[in-house]
Tab-separated table of C-alpha atoms in Angstrom:
chain	number	residue	atom	x	y	z
A	1	MET	CA	-75.406	-54.289	-63.209
A	2	ALA	CA	-75.195	-53.940	-66.987
A	3	ASP	CA	-73.149	-50.712	-67.078
A	4	PHE	CA	-70.321	-51.991	-64.839
A	5	LYS	CA	-67.248	-51.589	-67.050
A	6	ILE	CA	-64.434	-52.618	-64.671
A	7	ARG	CA	-63.105	-56.122	-65.372
A	8	PRO	CA	-60.900	-57.574	-62.623
A	9	LEU	CA	-57.737	-59.429	-63.652
A	10	GLY	CA	-56.631	-62.906	-62.607
A	11	ASP	CA	-58.356	-64.345	-59.549
A	12	ARG	CA	-59.796	-61.052	-58.311
A	13	VAL	CA	-63.450	-60.165	-57.732
A	14	ILE	CA	-65.275	-56.891	-57.155
A	15	ILE	CA	-67.765	-56.775	-54.297
A	16	GLU	CA	-70.475	-54.270	-53.466
A	17	ALA	CA	-70.594	-54.272	-49.672
A	18	SER	CA	-73.925	-54.535	-47.888
A	19	SER	CA	-74.928	-51.456	-45.935
A	20	ALA	CA	-74.013	-51.244	-42.253
A	21	GLU	CA	-76.734	-51.761	-39.660
A	22	GLU	CA	-78.627	-48.555	-38.834
A	23	LYS	CA	-80.345	-49.803	-35.656
A	24	THR	CA	-79.694	-52.357	-32.941
A	25	ALA	CA	-82.076	-55.234	-32.257
A	26	GLY	CA	-83.530	-53.136	-29.434
A	27	GLY	CA	-84.268	-50.215	-31.773
A	28	LEU	CA	-81.391	-47.877	-30.838
A	29	ILE	CA	-79.964	-45.867	-33.731
A	30	ILE	CA	-76.250	-46.496	-34.270
A	31	PRO	CA	-74.186	-43.341	-35.017
A	32	ASP	CA	-71.920	-43.382	-38.092
A	33	THR	CA	-68.774	-43.452	-35.932
A	34	ALA	CA	-69.848	-46.653	-34.157
A	35	LYS	CA	-71.039	-48.667	-37.160
A	36	GLU	CA	-69.251	-51.923	-37.879
A	37	LYS	CA	-67.691	-52.337	-41.295
A	38	PRO	CA	-69.887	-54.823	-43.218
A	39	GLN	CA	-68.429	-58.277	-43.885
A	40	GLN	CA	-71.011	-59.362	-46.424
A	41	GLY	CA	-71.593	-58.215	-49.964
A	42	SER	CA	-72.647	-59.043	-53.485
A	43	VAL	CA	-70.246	-59.974	-56.307
A	44	VAL	CA	-70.536	-57.517	-59.220
A	45	ALA	CA	-67.563	-58.646	-61.367
A	46	VAL	CA	-65.325	-61.728	-61.536
A	47	GLY	CA	-61.903	-62.099	-63.150
A	48	PRO	CA	-61.067	-64.919	-65.576
A	49	GLY	CA	-58.969	-66.825	-63.040
A	50	THR	CA	-55.425	-68.116	-63.454
A	51	PRO	CA	-54.035	-71.411	-64.738
A	52	ASP	CA	-53.673	-72.530	-61.098
A	53	GLN	CA	-56.922	-71.010	-59.783
A	54	LYS	CA	-60.330	-71.656	-61.382
A	55	MET	CA	-62.973	-69.164	-60.334
A	56	THR	CA	-65.861	-70.583	-58.302
A	57	LEU	CA	-67.728	-67.289	-57.776
A	58	LYS	CA	-70.117	-65.733	-60.243
A	59	VAL	CA	-71.790	-62.330	-60.535
A	60	GLY	CA	-74.706	-62.034	-58.123
A	61	ASP	CA	-73.306	-64.344	-55.405
A	62	THR	CA	-73.630	-63.059	-51.840
A	63	VAL	CA	-70.388	-63.675	-49.964
A	64	LEU	CA	-68.754	-63.316	-46.549
A	65	TYR	CA	-65.234	-61.887	-46.347
A	66	GLY	CA	-62.725	-60.729	-43.732
A	67	LYS	CA	-63.193	-57.452	-41.910
A	68	TYR	CA	-60.062	-55.883	-43.400
A	69	SER	CA	-59.998	-57.765	-46.718
A	70	GLY	CA	-59.717	-56.073	-50.076
A	71	THR	CA	-58.988	-52.614	-51.367
A	72	GLU	CA	-61.688	-49.970	-51.451
A	73	ILE	CA	-62.366	-48.377	-54.837
A	74	SER	CA	-64.932	-45.842	-55.990
A	75	TYR	CA	-66.579	-46.079	-59.413
A	76	GLN	CA	-69.368	-43.815	-60.682
A	77	GLY	CA	-70.072	-42.553	-57.167
A	78	GLN	CA	-70.435	-46.049	-55.673
A	79	ASP	CA	-67.941	-47.745	-53.324
A	80	TYR	CA	-66.694	-51.273	-54.008
A	81	LEU	CA	-64.074	-53.684	-52.722
A	82	ILE	CA	-61.640	-55.517	-54.964
A	83	MET	CA	-60.021	-58.652	-53.526
A	84	LYS	CA	-58.658	-62.051	-54.415
A	85	GLU	CA	-61.129	-64.908	-54.411
A	86	SER	CA	-59.049	-66.583	-51.696
A	87	ASP	CA	-59.914	-63.686	-49.316
A	88	ILE	CA	-63.589	-64.705	-49.446
A	89	TYR	CA	-64.695	-67.114	-46.718
A	90	ALA	CA	-68.090	-68.355	-47.896
A	91	ILE	CA	-71.000	-68.001	-50.290
A	92	VAL	CA	-74.261	-67.269	-48.454
C-alpha cells in the first residue's frame, strides 16, 4: 500500500479488516444485519513504538484482535481500524 499516508503515533497500528463471511459452510447467504464483525485483518501501518514498548508487528502481518478493539476510521473511501499493539492477540 504505497499511497497510505497516515502514520500512527506511539505503539499504535492501523489494520485493514478482512471481509465478513458472505456464506455459511452449508451455502446459505448471510444477510448484512447478521454478519459477524471480522476479528482478523492485515497491518497497513505501524507506529515507531515508545521507549517502554518496542513494536513487534510489521506492515503486511495478518493479525487477530478483539471483537470490539480499536477505533474505526475511514481514509480514501476505505475503512480501517487503529489500535494499540497490545490490543492484538496474535500474528497468523
